[in-house]
Structures are given as structure tokens and as C-alpha cells.
Tab-separated table of C-alpha atoms in Angstrom:
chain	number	residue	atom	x	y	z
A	1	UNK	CA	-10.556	21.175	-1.285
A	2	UNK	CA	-10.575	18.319	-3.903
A	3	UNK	CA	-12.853	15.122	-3.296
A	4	UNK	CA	-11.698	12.295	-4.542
A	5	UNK	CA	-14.462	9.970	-3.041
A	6	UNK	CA	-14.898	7.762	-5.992
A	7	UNK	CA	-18.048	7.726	-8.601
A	8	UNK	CA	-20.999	5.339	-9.145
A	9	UNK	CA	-18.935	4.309	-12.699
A	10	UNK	CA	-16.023	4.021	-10.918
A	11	UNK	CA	-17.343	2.045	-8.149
A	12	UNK	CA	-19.229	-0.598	-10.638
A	13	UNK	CA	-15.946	-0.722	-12.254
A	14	UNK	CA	-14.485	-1.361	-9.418
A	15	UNK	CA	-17.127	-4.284	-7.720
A	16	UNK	CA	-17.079	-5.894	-11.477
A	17	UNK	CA	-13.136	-5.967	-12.078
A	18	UNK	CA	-12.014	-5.894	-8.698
A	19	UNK	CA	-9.760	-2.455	-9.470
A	20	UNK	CA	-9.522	0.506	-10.768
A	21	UNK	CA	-6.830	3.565	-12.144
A	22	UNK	CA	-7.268	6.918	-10.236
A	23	UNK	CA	-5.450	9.422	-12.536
A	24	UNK	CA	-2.465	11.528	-11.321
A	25	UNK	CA	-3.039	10.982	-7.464
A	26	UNK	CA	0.431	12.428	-7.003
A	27	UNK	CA	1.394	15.845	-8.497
A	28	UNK	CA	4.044	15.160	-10.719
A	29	UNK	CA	6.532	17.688	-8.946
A	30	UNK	CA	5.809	15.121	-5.855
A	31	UNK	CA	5.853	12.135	-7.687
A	32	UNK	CA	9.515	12.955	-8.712
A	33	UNK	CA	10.781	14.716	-5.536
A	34	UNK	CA	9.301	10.746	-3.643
A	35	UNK	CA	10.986	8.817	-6.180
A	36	UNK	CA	14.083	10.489	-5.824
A	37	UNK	CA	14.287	9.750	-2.116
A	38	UNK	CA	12.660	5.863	-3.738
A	39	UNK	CA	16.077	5.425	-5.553
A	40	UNK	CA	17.900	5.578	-2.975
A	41	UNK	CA	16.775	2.205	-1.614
A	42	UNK	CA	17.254	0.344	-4.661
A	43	UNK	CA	18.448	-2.936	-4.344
A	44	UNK	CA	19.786	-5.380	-7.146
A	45	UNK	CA	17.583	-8.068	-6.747
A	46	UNK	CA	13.349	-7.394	-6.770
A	47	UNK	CA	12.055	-6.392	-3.051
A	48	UNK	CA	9.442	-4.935	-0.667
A	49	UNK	CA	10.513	-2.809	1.933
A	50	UNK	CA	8.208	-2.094	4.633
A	51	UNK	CA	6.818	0.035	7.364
A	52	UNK	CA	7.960	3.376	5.421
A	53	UNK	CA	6.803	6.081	7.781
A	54	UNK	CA	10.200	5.504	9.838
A	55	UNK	CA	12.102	5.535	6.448
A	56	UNK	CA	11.874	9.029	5.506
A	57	UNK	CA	9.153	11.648	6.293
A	58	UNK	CA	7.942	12.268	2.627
A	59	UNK	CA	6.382	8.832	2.218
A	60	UNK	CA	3.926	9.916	4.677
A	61	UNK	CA	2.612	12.232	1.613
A	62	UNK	CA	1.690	8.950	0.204
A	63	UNK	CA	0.407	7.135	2.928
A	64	UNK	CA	-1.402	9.942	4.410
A	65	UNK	CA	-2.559	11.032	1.165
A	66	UNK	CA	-5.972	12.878	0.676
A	67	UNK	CA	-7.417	10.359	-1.759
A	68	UNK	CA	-6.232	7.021	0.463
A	69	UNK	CA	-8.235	8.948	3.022
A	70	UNK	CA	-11.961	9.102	1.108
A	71	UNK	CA	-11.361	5.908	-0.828
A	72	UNK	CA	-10.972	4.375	2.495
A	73	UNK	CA	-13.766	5.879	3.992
A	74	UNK	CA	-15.869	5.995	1.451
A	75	UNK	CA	-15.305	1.433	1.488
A	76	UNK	CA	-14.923	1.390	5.064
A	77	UNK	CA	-15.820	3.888	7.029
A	78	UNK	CA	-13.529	4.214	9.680
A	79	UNK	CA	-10.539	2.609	8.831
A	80	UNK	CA	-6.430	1.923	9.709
A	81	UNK	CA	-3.420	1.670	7.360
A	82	UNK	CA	-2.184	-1.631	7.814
A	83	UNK	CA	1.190	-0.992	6.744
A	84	UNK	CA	2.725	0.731	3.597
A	85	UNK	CA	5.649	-1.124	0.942
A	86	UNK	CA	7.963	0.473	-1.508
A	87	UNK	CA	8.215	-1.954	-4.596
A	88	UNK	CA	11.415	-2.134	-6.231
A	89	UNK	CA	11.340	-4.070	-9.923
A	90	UNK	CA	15.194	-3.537	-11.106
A	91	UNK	CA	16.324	-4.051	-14.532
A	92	UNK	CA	17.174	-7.154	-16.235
A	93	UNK	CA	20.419	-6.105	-16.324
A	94	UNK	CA	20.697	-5.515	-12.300
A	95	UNK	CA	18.347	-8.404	-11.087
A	96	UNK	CA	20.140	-11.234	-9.262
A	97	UNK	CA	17.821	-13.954	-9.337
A	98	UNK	CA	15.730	-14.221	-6.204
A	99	UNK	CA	12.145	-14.594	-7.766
A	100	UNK	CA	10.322	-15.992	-11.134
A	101	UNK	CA	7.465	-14.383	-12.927
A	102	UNK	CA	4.571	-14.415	-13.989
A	103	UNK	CA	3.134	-15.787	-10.514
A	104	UNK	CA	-0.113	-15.190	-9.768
A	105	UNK	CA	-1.921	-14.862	-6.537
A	106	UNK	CA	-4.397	-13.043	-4.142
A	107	UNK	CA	-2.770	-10.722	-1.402
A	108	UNK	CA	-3.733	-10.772	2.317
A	109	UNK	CA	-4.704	-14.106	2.305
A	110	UNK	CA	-1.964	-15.839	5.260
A	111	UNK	CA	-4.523	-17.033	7.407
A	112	UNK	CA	-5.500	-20.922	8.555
A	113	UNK	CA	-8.310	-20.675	5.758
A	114	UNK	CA	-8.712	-19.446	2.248
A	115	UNK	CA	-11.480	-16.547	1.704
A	116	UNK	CA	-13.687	-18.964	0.096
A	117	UNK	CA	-13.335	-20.868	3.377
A	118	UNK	CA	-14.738	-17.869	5.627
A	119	UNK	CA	-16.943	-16.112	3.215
A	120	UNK	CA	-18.901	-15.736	0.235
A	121	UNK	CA	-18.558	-13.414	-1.954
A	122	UNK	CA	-15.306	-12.674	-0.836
A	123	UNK	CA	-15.609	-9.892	1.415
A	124	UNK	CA	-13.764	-6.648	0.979
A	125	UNK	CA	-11.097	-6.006	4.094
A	126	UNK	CA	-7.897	-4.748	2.270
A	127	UNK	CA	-7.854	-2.247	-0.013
A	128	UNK	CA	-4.432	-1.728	-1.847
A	129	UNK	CA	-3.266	1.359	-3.162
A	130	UNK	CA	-0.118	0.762	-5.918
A	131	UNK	CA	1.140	4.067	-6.509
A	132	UNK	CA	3.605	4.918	-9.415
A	133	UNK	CA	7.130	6.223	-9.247
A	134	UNK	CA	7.982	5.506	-12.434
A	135	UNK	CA	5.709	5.213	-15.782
A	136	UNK	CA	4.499	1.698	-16.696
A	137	UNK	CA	3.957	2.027	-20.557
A	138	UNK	CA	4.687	-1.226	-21.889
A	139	UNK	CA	4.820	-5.104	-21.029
A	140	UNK	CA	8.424	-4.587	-20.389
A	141	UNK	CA	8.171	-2.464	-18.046
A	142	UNK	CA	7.982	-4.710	-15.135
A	143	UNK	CA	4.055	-3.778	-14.018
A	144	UNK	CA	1.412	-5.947	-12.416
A	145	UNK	CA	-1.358	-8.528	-14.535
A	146	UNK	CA	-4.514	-8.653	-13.165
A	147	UNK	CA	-7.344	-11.098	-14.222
A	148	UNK	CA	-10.846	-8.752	-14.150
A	149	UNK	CA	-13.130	-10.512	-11.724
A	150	UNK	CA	-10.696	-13.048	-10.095
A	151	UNK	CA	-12.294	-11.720	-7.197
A	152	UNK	CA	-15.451	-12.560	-7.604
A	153	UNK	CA	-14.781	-16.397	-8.708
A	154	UNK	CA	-14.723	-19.435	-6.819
A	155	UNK	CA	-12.896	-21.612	-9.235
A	156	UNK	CA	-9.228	-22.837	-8.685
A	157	UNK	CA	-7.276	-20.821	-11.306
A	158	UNK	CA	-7.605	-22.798	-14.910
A	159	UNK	CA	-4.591	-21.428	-16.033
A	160	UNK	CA	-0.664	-21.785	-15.573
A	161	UNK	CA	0.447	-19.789	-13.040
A	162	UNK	CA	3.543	-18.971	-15.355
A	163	UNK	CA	1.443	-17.462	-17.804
A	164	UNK	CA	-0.182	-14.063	-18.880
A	165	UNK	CA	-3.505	-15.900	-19.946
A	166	UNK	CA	-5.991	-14.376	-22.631
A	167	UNK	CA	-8.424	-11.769	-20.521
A	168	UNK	CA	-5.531	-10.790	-18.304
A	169	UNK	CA	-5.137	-6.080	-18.327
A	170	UNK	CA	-2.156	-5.079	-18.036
A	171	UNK	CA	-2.491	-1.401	-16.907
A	172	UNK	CA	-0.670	1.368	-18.434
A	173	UNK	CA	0.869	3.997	-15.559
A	174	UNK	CA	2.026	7.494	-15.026
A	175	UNK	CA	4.154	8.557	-12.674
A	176	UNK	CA	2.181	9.888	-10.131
A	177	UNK	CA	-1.085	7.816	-11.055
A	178	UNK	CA	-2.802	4.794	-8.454
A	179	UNK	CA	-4.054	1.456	-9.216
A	180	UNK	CA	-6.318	0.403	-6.081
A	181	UNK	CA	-7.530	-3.085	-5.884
A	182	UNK	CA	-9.442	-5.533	-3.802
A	183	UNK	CA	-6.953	-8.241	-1.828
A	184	UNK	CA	-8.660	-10.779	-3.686
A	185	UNK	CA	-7.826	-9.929	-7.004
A	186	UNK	CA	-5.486	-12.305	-9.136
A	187	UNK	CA	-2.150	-10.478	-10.100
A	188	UNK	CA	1.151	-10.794	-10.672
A	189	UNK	CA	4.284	-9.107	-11.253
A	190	UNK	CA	5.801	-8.954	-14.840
A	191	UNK	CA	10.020	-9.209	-15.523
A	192	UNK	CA	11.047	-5.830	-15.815
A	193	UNK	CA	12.643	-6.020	-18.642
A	194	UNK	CA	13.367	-2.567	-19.518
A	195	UNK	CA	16.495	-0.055	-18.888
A	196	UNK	CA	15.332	1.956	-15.557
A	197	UNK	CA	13.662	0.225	-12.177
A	198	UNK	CA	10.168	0.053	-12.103
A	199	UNK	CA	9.110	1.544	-8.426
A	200	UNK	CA	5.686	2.195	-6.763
A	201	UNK	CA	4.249	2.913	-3.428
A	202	UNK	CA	1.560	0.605	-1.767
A	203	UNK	CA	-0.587	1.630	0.991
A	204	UNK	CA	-2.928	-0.947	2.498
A	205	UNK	CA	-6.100	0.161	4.737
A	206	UNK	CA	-8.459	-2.420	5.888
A	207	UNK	CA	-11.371	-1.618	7.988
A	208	UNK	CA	-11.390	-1.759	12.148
A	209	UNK	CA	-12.634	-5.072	12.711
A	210	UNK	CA	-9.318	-6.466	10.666
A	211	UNK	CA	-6.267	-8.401	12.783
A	212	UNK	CA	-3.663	-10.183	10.663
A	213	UNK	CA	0.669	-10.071	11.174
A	214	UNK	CA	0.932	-7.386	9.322
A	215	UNK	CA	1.275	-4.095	10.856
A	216	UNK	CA	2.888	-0.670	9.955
A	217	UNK	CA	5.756	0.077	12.903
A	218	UNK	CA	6.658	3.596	14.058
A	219	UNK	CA	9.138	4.622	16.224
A	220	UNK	CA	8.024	6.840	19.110
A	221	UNK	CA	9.685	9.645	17.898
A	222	UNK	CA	8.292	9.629	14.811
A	223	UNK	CA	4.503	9.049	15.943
A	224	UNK	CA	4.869	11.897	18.114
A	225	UNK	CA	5.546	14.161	15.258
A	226	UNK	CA	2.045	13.503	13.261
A	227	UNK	CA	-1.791	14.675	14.244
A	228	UNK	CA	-4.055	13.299	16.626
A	229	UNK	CA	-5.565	12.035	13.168
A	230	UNK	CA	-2.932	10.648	11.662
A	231	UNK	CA	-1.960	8.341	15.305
A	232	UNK	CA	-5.212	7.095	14.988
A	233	UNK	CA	-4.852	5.643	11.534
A	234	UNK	CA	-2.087	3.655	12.600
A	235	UNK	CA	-2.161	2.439	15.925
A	236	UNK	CA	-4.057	-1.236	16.290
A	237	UNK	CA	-7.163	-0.677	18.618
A	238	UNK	CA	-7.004	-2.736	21.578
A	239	UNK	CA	-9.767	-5.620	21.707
């Protein structure tokens, strides 16, 4: 059985950039046989849909993937998926306004006060898994920015938030491979400005202790169908 609890380098490249690539998480066979079932919720204008266990079973290959499973773990302990989001980045030529880019900003952070409000350093309680459908090769390609170390800073971001500022990575992905990242970590979106959609997969986890509106929904039917494991992952503990 393959581990894919994370190493010490990866881990201090982790802490120090606030993510990191894990290398063909999906078998490519997979990747393509999700993304086909992907395209069919494309939409002409850039969008998130949600709660994907109740869209079609194989996204549950995703979110219930071996490697979302240690990575949590190995971060959290026990842990929950807090909900899972199929990104869909359409073409220039099929985008109908709805959004501008760059725009950059820290996920998970809805509540009455800022992280830097509550804690210090800003504590890990949301890892994100991006997982990719399609290959991100180029700027063009409608991927995600990230500013190394964001997450570690208190400062107001110094730059324009319609900007790709000097220092910024923009990773290069294969189908298939995951970029996981701490919820505090500055990103944005780029314009896809290529000829196919740019899709991934996100699966958040946080660890027990964690309450916010977000929440991954499952019919009854549907919950009945997975392990005793698997229900656990996803139901909210009662206080």
C-alpha cells in the first residue's frame, strides 16, 4: 500500500511557502475518466460547484482519496472534509463576464475577525487540496498565483490586488497532479486565456475542533452507500 504521508523537505517546504505540488495524485486513466464526467458541468461563465459527493459517485475517488487521507492526518490528526468544489475556468472565448482577475485573497477566512485578529502565527485549520483535470502549463492557462509565505506575514498586502507582483509562483500542473495549501496563503485565479477549460478538484479538511458555514451535504441515500469510515469524515460532530 503506498504512503503518501509527506517528507521532512516537503513539510519545510510546505511551513516556509505555505504549499506544496504532490506529483500525479490521480492515475492518469482516473484523472481522465473524472474529468470526463467534470465536462459535463461546464458552465460559460467561471464557477464553483459544491458539495460533489451527491453529484456523481466518482468524485468520491477524489475526495476520499488515499493521499487527502495521510496529508490530513499526518497535519491534523483526526480530521473532517469540510466540503469538496469542482473549479470551472472556461475559455476566453466562452466566459461571460461574471468575475475580474488577478484578485488576490486568503480562503476560509468569513468570520467576524481576520486570522491576525484570533491568532498568531496564523494557525493551520484548512488544508486545501486543488487537484488537476486538465494540465496547467502556461500563464494562459487560467491557474492559480500564489505569493510564498503570505501566510506567514502580518502586513496588509503592498501590492495591487490586480497584479501578478514580482515573487509571485505560478505552478505548472499535470493532469492528475495536487497543489495543497494552507487557507492563509495569498492566491488568485489567472484569465484563462487559452482554447480548452481549465478544471480542478478541491477538497478541504480542517481538523475537529473547526465550525464555519461551510459544510459538505449528502443525501441520505448516498451516505448510506459509503463505510463506517468514510460517514465519519463527513458528518459535523455534535458539540
Amino acid at each position: 500500500m503506498t504512503s503518501w504521508t509527506l517528507t521532512d523537505k516537503q513539510l519545510w517546504e510546505f511551513d516556509c511557502k505555505g504549499f506544496i505540488i504532490v506529483s500525479n495524485l490521480l492515475e492518469l486513466d482516473l484523472a481522465k475518466e473524472i474529468t470526463n464526467v467534470a465536462r459535463g458541468f461546464e458552465q460559460p461563465h467561471y464557477s464553483q460547484i459544491s458539495c460533489l459527493l451527491d453529484k456523481h459517485p466518482i468524485f468520491s475517488k477524489v475526495i476520499f482519496h488515499p493521499a487527502v487521507d495521510d496529508i490530513s492526518r499526518q497535519f491534523f490528526g483526526d480530521y473532517r472534509i469540510k466540503t469538496s468544489v469542482l473549479v470551472i475556468n472556461p475559455t476566453k472565448e466562452k466566459r461571460k463576464g461574471g468575475i475580474e482577475w488577478p484578485s488576490w485573497h486568503q480562503d476560509a477566512d468569513h468570520g467576524t475577525h481576520s486570522y491576525y485578529q484570533t491568532g498568531w502565527p496564523c494557525p493551520l485549520f484548512q488544508l486545501r487540496f486543488f487537484t488537476a483535470l486538465s494540465d496547467v502549463e502556461f500563464v494562459e492557462h487560467g491557474g492559480l498565483a500564489l505569493y510564498p509565505g503570505s501566510h506567514r506575514s502580518k502586513l496588509s498586502w503592498p501590492f495591487s490586488r490586480k497584479s501578478v507582483p514580482t515573487g509571485s509562483e505560478i505552478p505548472t500542473l499535470k493532469q492528475g497532479d495536487c497543489l495543497i495549501m494552507h487557507q492563509a496563503t495569498l492566491h488568485t485565479t489567472l484569465p484563462n486565456e487559452s482554447e480548452r477549460d481549465r478544471l480542478n478538484i478541491q477538497v478541504l479538511t480542517t481538523p475537529l475542533w473547526i465550525r464555519s458555514n461551510e459544510a459538505e451535504t449528502v443525501s441520505e441515500e448516498v451516505l448510506n452507500a459509503f463505510s463506517e469510515e468514510h460517514k465519519k469524515r463527513i458528518i459535523t460532530p455534535k458539540w
